[in-house]
Tab-separated table of C-alpha atoms in Angstrom:
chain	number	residue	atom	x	y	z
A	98	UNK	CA	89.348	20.954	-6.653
A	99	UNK	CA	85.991	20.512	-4.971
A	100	UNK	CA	84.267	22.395	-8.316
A	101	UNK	CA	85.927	20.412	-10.565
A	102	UNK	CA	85.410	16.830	-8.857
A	103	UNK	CA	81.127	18.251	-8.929
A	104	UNK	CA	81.946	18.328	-12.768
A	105	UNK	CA	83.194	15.234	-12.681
A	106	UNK	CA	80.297	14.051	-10.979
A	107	UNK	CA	77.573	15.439	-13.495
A	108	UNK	CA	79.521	14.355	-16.309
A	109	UNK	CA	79.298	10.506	-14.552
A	110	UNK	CA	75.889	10.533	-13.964
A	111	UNK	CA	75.216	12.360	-17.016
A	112	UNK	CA	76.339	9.386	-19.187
A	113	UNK	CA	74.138	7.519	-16.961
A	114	UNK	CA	71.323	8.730	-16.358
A	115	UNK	CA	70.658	10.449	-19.956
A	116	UNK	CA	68.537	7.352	-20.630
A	117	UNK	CA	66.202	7.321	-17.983
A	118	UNK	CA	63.182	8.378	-18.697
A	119	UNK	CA	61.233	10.844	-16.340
A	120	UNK	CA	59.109	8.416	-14.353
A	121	UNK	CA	56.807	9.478	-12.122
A	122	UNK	CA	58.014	11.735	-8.630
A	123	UNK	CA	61.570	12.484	-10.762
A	124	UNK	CA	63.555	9.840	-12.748
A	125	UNK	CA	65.719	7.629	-10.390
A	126	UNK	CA	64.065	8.357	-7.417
A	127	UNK	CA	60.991	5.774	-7.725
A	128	UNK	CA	60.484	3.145	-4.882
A	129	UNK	CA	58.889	0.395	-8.139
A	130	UNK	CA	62.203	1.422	-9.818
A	131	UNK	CA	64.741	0.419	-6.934
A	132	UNK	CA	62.762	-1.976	-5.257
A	133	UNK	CA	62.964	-5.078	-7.236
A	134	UNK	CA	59.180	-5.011	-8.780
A	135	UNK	CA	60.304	-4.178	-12.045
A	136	UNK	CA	63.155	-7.002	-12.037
A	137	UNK	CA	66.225	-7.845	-10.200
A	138	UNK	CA	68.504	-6.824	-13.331
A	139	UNK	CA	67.473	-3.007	-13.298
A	140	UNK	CA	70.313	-0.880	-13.947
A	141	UNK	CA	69.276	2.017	-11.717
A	142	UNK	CA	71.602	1.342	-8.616
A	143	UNK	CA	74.553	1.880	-11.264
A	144	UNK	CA	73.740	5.963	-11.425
A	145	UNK	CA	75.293	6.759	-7.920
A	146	UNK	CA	76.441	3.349	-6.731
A	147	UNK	CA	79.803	1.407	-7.349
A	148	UNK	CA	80.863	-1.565	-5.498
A	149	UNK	CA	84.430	-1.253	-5.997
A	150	UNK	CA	85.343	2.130	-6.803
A	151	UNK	CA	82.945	4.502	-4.330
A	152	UNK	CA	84.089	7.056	-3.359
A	153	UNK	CA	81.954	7.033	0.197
A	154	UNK	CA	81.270	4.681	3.107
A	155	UNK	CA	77.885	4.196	1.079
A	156	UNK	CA	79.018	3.405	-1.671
A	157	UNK	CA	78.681	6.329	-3.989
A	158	UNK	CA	80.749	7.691	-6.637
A	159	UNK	CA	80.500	11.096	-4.140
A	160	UNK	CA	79.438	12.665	-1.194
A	161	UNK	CA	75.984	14.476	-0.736
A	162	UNK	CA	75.386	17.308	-1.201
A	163	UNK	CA	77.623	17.277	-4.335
A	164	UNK	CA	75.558	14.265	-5.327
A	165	UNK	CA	72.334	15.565	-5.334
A	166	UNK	CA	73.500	18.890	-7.009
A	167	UNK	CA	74.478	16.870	-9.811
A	168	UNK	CA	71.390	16.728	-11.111
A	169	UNK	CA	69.467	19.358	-8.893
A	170	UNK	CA	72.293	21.981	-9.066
A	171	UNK	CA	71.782	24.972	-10.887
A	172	UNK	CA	74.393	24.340	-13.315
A	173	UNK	CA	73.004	20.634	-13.869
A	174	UNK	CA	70.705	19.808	-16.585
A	175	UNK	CA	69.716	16.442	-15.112
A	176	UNK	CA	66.590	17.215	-13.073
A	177	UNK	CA	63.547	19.937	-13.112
A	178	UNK	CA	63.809	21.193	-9.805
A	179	UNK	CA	67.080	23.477	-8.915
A	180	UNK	CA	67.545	23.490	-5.443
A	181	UNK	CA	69.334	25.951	-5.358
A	182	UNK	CA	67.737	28.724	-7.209
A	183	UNK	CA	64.535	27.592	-5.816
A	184	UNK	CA	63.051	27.100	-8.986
A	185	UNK	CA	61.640	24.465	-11.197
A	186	UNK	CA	61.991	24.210	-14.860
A	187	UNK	CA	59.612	22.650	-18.047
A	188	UNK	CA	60.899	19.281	-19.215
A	189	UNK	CA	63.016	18.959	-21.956
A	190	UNK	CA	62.971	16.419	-24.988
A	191	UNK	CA	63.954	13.353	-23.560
A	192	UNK	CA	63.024	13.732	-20.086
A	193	UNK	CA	65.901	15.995	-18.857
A	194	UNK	CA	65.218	20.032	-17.295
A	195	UNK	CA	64.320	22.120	-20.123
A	196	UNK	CA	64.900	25.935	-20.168
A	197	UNK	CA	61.675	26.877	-19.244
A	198	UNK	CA	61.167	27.894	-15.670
A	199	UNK	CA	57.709	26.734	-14.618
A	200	UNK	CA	57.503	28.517	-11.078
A	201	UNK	CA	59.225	28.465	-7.525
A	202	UNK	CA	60.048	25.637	-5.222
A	203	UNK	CA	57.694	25.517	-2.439
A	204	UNK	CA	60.737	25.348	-0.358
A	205	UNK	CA	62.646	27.879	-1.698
A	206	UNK	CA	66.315	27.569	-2.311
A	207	UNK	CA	69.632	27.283	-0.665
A	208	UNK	CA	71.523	29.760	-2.469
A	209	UNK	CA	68.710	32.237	-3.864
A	210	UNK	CA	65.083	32.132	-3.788
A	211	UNK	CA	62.193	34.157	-5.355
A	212	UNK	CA	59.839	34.657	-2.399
A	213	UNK	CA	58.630	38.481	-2.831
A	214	UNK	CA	58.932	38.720	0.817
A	215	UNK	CA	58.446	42.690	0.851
A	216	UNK	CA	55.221	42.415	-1.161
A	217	UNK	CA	53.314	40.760	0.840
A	218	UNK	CA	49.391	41.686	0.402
A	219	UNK	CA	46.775	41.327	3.226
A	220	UNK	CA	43.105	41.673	2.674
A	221	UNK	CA	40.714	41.392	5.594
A	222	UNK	CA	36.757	40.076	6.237
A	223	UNK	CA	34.396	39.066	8.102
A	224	UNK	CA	33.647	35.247	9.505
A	225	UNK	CA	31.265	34.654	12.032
A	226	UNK	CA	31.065	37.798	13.179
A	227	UNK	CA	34.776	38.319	13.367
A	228	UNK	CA	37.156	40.237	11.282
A	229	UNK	CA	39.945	37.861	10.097
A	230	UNK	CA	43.216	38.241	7.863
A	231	UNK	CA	43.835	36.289	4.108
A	232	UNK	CA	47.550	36.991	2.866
A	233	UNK	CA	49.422	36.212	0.255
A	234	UNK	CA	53.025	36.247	-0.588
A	235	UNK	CA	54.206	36.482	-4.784
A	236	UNK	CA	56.761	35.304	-6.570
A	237	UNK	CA	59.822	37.248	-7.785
A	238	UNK	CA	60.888	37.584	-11.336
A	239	UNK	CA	64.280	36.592	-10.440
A	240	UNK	CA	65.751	35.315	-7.327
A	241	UNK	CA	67.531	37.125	-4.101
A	242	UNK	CA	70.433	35.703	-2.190
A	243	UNK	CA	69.149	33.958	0.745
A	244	UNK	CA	69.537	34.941	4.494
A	245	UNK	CA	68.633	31.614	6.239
A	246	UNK	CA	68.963	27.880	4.744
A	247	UNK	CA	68.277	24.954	6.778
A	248	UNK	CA	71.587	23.508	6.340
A	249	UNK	CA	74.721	24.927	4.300
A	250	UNK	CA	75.237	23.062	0.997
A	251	UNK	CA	78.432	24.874	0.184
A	252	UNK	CA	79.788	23.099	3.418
A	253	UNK	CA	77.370	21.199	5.522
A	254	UNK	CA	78.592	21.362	9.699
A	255	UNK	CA	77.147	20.473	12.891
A	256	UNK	CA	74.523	22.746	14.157
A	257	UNK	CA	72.020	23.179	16.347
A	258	UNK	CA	68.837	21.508	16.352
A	259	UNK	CA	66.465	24.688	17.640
A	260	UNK	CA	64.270	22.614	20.082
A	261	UNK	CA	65.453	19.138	19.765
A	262	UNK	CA	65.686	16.886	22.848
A	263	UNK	CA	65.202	17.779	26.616
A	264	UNK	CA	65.612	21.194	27.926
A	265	UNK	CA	68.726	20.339	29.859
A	266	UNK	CA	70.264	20.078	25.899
A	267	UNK	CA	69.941	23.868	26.124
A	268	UNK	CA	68.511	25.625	22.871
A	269	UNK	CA	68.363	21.444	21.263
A	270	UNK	CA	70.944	19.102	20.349
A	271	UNK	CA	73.986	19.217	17.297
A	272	UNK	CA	73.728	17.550	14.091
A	273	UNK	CA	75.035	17.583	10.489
A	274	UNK	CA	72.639	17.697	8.301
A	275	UNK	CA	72.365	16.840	5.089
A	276	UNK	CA	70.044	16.288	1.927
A	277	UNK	CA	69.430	12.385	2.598
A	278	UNK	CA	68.571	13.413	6.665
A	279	UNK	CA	65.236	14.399	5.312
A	280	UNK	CA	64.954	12.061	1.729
A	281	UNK	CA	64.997	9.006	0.425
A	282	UNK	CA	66.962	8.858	-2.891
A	283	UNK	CA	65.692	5.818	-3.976
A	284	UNK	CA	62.166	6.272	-3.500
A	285	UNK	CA	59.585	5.600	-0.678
A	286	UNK	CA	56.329	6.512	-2.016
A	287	UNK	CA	55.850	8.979	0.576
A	288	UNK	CA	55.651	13.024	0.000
A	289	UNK	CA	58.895	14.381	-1.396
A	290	UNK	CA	60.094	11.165	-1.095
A	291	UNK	CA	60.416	12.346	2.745
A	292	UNK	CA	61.781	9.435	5.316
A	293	UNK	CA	59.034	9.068	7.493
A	294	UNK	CA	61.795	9.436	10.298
A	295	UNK	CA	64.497	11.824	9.783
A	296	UNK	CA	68.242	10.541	10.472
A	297	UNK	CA	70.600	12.274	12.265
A	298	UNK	CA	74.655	12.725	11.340
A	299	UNK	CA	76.706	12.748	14.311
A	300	UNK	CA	76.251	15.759	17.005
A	301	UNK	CA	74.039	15.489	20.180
A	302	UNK	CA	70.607	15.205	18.324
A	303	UNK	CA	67.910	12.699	17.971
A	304	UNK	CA	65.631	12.197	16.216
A	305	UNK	CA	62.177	11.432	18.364
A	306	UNK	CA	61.841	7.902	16.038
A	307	UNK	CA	57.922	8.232	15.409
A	308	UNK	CA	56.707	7.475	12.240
A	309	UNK	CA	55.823	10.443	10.471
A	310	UNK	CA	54.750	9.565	7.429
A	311	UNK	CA	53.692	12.150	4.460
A	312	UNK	CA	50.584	10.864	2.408
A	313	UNK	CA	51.740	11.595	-1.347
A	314	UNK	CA	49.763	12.673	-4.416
A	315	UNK	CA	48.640	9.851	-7.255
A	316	UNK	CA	51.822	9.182	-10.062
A	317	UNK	CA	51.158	11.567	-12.895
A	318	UNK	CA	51.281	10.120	-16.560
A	319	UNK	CA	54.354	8.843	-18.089
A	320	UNK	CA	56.252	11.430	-19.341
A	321	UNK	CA	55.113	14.110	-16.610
A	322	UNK	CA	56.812	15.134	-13.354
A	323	UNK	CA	55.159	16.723	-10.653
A	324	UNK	CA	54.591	19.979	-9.757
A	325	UNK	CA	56.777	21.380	-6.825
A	326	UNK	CA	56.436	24.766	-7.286
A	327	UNK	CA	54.204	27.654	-5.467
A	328	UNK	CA	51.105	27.317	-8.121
A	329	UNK	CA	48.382	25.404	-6.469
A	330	UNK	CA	44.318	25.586	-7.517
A	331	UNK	CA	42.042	23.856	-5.265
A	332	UNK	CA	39.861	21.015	-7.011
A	333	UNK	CA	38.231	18.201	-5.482
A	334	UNK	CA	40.135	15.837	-2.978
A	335	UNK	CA	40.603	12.419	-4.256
A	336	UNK	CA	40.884	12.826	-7.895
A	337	UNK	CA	43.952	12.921	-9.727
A	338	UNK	CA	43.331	16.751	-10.768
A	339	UNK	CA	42.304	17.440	-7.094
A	340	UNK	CA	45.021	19.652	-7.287
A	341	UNK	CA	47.483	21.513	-9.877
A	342	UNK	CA	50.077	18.541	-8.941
A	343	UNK	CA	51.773	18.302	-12.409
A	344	UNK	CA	53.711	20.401	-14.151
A	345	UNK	CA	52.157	19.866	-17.873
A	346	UNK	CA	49.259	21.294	-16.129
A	347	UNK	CA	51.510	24.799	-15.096
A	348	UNK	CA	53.398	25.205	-18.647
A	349	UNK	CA	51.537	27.301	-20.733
A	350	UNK	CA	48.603	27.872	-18.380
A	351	UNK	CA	50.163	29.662	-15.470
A	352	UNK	CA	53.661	32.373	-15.611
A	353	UNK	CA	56.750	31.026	-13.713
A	354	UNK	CA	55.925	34.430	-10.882
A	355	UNK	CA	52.384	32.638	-10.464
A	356	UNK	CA	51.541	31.424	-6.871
A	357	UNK	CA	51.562	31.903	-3.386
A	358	UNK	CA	54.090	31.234	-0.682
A	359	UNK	CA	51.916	32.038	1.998
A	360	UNK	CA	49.528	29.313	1.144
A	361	UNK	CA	46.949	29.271	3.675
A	362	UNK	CA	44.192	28.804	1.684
A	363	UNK	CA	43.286	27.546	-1.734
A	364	UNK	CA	42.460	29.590	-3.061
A	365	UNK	CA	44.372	32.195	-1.122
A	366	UNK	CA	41.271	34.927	-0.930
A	367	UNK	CA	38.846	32.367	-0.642
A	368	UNK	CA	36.421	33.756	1.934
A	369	UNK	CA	33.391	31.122	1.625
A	370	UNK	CA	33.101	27.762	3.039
A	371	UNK	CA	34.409	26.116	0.175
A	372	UNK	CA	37.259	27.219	0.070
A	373	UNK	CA	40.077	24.300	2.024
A	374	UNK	CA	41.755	25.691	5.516
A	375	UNK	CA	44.032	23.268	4.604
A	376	UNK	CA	47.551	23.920	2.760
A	377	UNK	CA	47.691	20.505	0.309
A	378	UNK	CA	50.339	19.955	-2.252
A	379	UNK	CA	49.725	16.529	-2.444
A	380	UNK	CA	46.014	17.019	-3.334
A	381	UNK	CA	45.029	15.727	0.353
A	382	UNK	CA	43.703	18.980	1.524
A	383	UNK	CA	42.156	16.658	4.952
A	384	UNK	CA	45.778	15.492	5.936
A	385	UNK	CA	48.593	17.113	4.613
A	386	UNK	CA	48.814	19.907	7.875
A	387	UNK	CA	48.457	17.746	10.727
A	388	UNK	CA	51.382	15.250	8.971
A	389	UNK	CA	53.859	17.979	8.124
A	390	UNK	CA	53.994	19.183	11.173
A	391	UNK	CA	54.186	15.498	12.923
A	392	UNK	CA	57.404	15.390	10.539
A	393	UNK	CA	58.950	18.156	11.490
A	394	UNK	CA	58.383	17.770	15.244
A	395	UNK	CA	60.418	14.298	14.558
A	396	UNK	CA	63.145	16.418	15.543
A	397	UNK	CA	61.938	19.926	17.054
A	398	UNK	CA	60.312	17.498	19.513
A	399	UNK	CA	60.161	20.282	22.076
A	400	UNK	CA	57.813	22.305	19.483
A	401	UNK	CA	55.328	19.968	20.378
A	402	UNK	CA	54.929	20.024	24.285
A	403	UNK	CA	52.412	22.836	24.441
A	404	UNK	CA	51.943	26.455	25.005
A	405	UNK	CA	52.467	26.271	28.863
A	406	UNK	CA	55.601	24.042	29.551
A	407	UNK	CA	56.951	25.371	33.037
A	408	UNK	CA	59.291	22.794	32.890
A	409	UNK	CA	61.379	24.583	29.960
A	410	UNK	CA	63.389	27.290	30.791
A	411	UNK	CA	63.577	28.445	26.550
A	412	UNK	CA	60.291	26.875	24.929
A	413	UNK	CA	57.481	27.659	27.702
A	414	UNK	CA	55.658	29.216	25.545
A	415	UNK	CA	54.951	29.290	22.026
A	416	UNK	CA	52.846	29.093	19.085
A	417	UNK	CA	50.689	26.182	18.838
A	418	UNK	CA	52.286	23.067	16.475
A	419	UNK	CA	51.444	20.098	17.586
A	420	UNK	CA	50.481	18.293	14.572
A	421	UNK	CA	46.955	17.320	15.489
A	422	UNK	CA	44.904	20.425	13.781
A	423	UNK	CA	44.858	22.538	16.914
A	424	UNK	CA	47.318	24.920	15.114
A	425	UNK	CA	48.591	25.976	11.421
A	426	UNK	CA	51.528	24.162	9.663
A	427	UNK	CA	55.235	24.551	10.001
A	428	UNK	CA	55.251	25.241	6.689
A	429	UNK	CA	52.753	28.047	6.775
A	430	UNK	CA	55.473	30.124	8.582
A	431	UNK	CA	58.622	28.473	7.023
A	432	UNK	CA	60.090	27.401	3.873
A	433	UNK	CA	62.306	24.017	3.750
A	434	UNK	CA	65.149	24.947	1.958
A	435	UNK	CA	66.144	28.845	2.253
A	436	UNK	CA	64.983	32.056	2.415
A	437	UNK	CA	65.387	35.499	1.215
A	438	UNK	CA	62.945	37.574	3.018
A	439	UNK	CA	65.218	40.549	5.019
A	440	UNK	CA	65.446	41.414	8.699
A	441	UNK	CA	66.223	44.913	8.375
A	442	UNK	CA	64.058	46.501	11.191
A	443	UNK	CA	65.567	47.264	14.529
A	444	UNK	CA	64.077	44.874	16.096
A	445	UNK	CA	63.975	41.930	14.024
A	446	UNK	CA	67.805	42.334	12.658
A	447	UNK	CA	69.549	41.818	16.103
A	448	UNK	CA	68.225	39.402	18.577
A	449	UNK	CA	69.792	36.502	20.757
A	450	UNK	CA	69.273	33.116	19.844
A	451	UNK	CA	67.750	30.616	22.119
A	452	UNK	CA	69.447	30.019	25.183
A	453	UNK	CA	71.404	33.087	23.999
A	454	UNK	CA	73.667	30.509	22.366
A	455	UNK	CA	74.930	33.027	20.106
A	456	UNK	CA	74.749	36.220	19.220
A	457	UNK	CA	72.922	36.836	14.959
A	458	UNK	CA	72.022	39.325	12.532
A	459	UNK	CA	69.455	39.368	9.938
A	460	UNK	CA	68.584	35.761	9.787
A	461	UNK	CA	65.073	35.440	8.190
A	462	UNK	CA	64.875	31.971	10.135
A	463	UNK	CA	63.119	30.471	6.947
A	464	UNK	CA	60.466	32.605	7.463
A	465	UNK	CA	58.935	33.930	3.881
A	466	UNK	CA	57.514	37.583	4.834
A	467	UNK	CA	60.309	40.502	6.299
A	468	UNK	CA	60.327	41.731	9.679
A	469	UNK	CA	57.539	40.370	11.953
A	470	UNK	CA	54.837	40.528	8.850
A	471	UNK	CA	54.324	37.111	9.083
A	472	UNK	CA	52.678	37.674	12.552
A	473	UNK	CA	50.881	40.908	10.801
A	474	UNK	CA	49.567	38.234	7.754
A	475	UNK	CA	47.455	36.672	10.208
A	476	UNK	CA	47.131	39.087	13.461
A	477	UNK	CA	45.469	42.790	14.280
A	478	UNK	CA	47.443	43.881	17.112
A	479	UNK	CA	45.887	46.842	17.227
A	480	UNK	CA	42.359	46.227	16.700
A	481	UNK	CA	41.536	48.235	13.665
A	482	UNK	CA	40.987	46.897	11.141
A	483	UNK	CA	37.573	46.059	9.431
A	484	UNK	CA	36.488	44.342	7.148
A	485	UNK	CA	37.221	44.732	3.514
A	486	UNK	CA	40.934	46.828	4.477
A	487	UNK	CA	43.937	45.632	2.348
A	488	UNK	CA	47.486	45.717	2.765
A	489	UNK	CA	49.898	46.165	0.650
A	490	UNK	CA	50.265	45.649	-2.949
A	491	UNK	CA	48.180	44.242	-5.093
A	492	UNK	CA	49.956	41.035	-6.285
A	493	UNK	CA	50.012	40.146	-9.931
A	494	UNK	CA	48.456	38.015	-11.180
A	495	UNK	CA	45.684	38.184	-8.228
A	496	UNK	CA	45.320	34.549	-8.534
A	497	UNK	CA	45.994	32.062	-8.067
């Protein structure tokens, strides 16, 4: 009953939506569209909304995520990006997803994803006297069931929170979570049409109610969408080509395994001083880090309290991510969406959660590399390694 009343759904918003054109950051999901500026009479509202005969306390013909997967489903042919494949496709004729796949989603997906987690290469050289680590992570051909999403769109439930509110919460607080929790779907101008402050459904969890807002890139040209995919060259900040942003700019010029998910760097084995420490898929190489992570930490608000909390029995220590520059993105580490990288090694596929709140096995915990490699991508434990040593395969193609 549930597949059949998703059908029902994309066939609704199929008739729809078939005539709206791909505007900007993705057809109905425009702030100038749904905002008034364009005239009170605009239609838009119409494509999820009824007054009469919703179907949800909000008003819409259904319930996320069977909303959203109407057009960004993999069986949908209403948006680019497939959310759950992880991949993005060409546009069609029309405006609607072509068959082309362009590349995968930064985020990877919540059903499969193509991060080529066990291909990770490293190579290694010398800055300031010190030997450092560049890595990069490919793309698969075709995608892998994942072993960690950040919330279950086959049937979203409370969970925890890792980190969320005081330490007497335990590991962090409960919550539902769902697609609008992190977006807007009408359109906010901000970075994936992120809410600068994440909501929270039911459970113990709160959000830490900071505004964390996402600079986005400039609107590409009428007719284009933007890029959300794993292919990024590094330009000059400020311009509207600052960055490969759009995906007329991927088709034809890049394959769909091009990128990196490690994205570090642009580009990845850039070694010199011009090359951006910054990760910046909205073109704003200067910014994008230090915001991301103040988003995230909206509700992993006990990431941020420093490397030497005595006051928390489960977070005293930890990486640095405090969203001021002083360490590297959340999304450095982790995808958004899901993963598919495997934790097969003895001591990466059993291990307690926080708090020991539950036993679990293999979870990649959105990380994109297997095992521990994503400590090995930047660290020399041992001490050995000089520069100009590689690791790993050599990833086709070698850029970018």
């Amino acid at each position: 009953m549930k597949r059949l009343a998703l059908l029902f759904t994309v066939g609704a918003l199929w008739l729809l939506l078939a005539a709206v054109p791909v505007l900007a950051d993705g057809g109905p999901h425009v702030a100038s569209i749904n905002n008034g500026s364009l005239g009170i009479s605009a239609d838009s509202c119409a494509g999820c909304h009824r007054a009469h005969t919703a179907q949800t306390e909000n008003l819409t013909i259904s319930d996320a995520p069977d909303m959203c997967l109407a057009c960004h489903g993999a069986a949908s042919t209403g948006a680019t990006t497939d959310v759950e494949d992880g991949i993005q496709y060409a546009v069609a004729t029309g405006g609607t997803r072509g068959s082309a796949v362009l590349g995968a989603l930064r985020g990877g997906g919540f059903v499969n994803a193509r991060i080529a987690s066990a291909d990770t290469y490293r190579l290694s050289y010398l800055a300031g006297g010190a030997v450092r680590n560049l890595s990069k992570v490919p793309v698969l051909a075709t995608g892998e069931s994942v072993t960690s999403t950040h919330m279950d769109i086959a049937s979203p439930s409370e969970a925890i929170v890792w980190g969320n509110g005081a330490s007497s919460t335990g590991a962090g607080g409960t919550t539902t979570l769902n697609c609008t929790n992190c977006h807007n779907p009408h359109g906010n101008g901000q970075y994936r049409i992120l809410n600068p402050i994440p909501a929270m459904d039911g459970g113990t969890a709160t959000a830490s109610k900071a505004d964390a807002s996402v600079d986005d890139a400039p609107l590409p040209s009428p007719g284009d969408v933007r890029n959300y995919t794993v292919i990024q060259v590094k330009g000059t900040e400020g311009t509207a080509s600052s960055f490969l942003l759009y995906a007329s700019q991927v088709a034809g010029t890049y394959s769909s395994t091009a990128g990196d998910y490690f994205h570090r760097k642009v580009p990845w084995n850039g070694t010199s001083s011009s090359a951006s420490m910054w990760d910046a898929p909205n073109g704003k190489p200067s910014s994008f880090d230090n915001q991301i992570d103040a988003w995230c930490l909206n509700c992993h608000t006990r990431y941020a309290q420093g490397s030497n909390n005595t006051a928390d029995p489960i977070y005293t220590h930890q990486h640095v991510v405090d969203g001021t520059g002083h360490g590297l993105a959340c999304t450095t580490c982790h995808v958004a969406h899901g993963s598919n990288a495997q934790m097969t090694g003895t001591y990466s596929r059993d291990f307690p959660w926080p708090g020991n709140a539950a036993p679990a096995s293999g979870d990649s915990r959105l990380l994109k590399i297997d095992n521990r490699g994503t400590c090995q991508a930047c660290h020399d434990p041992t001490g050995t390694v000089t520069a100009g040593d590689t690791e790993g395969p050599i990833p086709t193609p070698f850029l970018p």
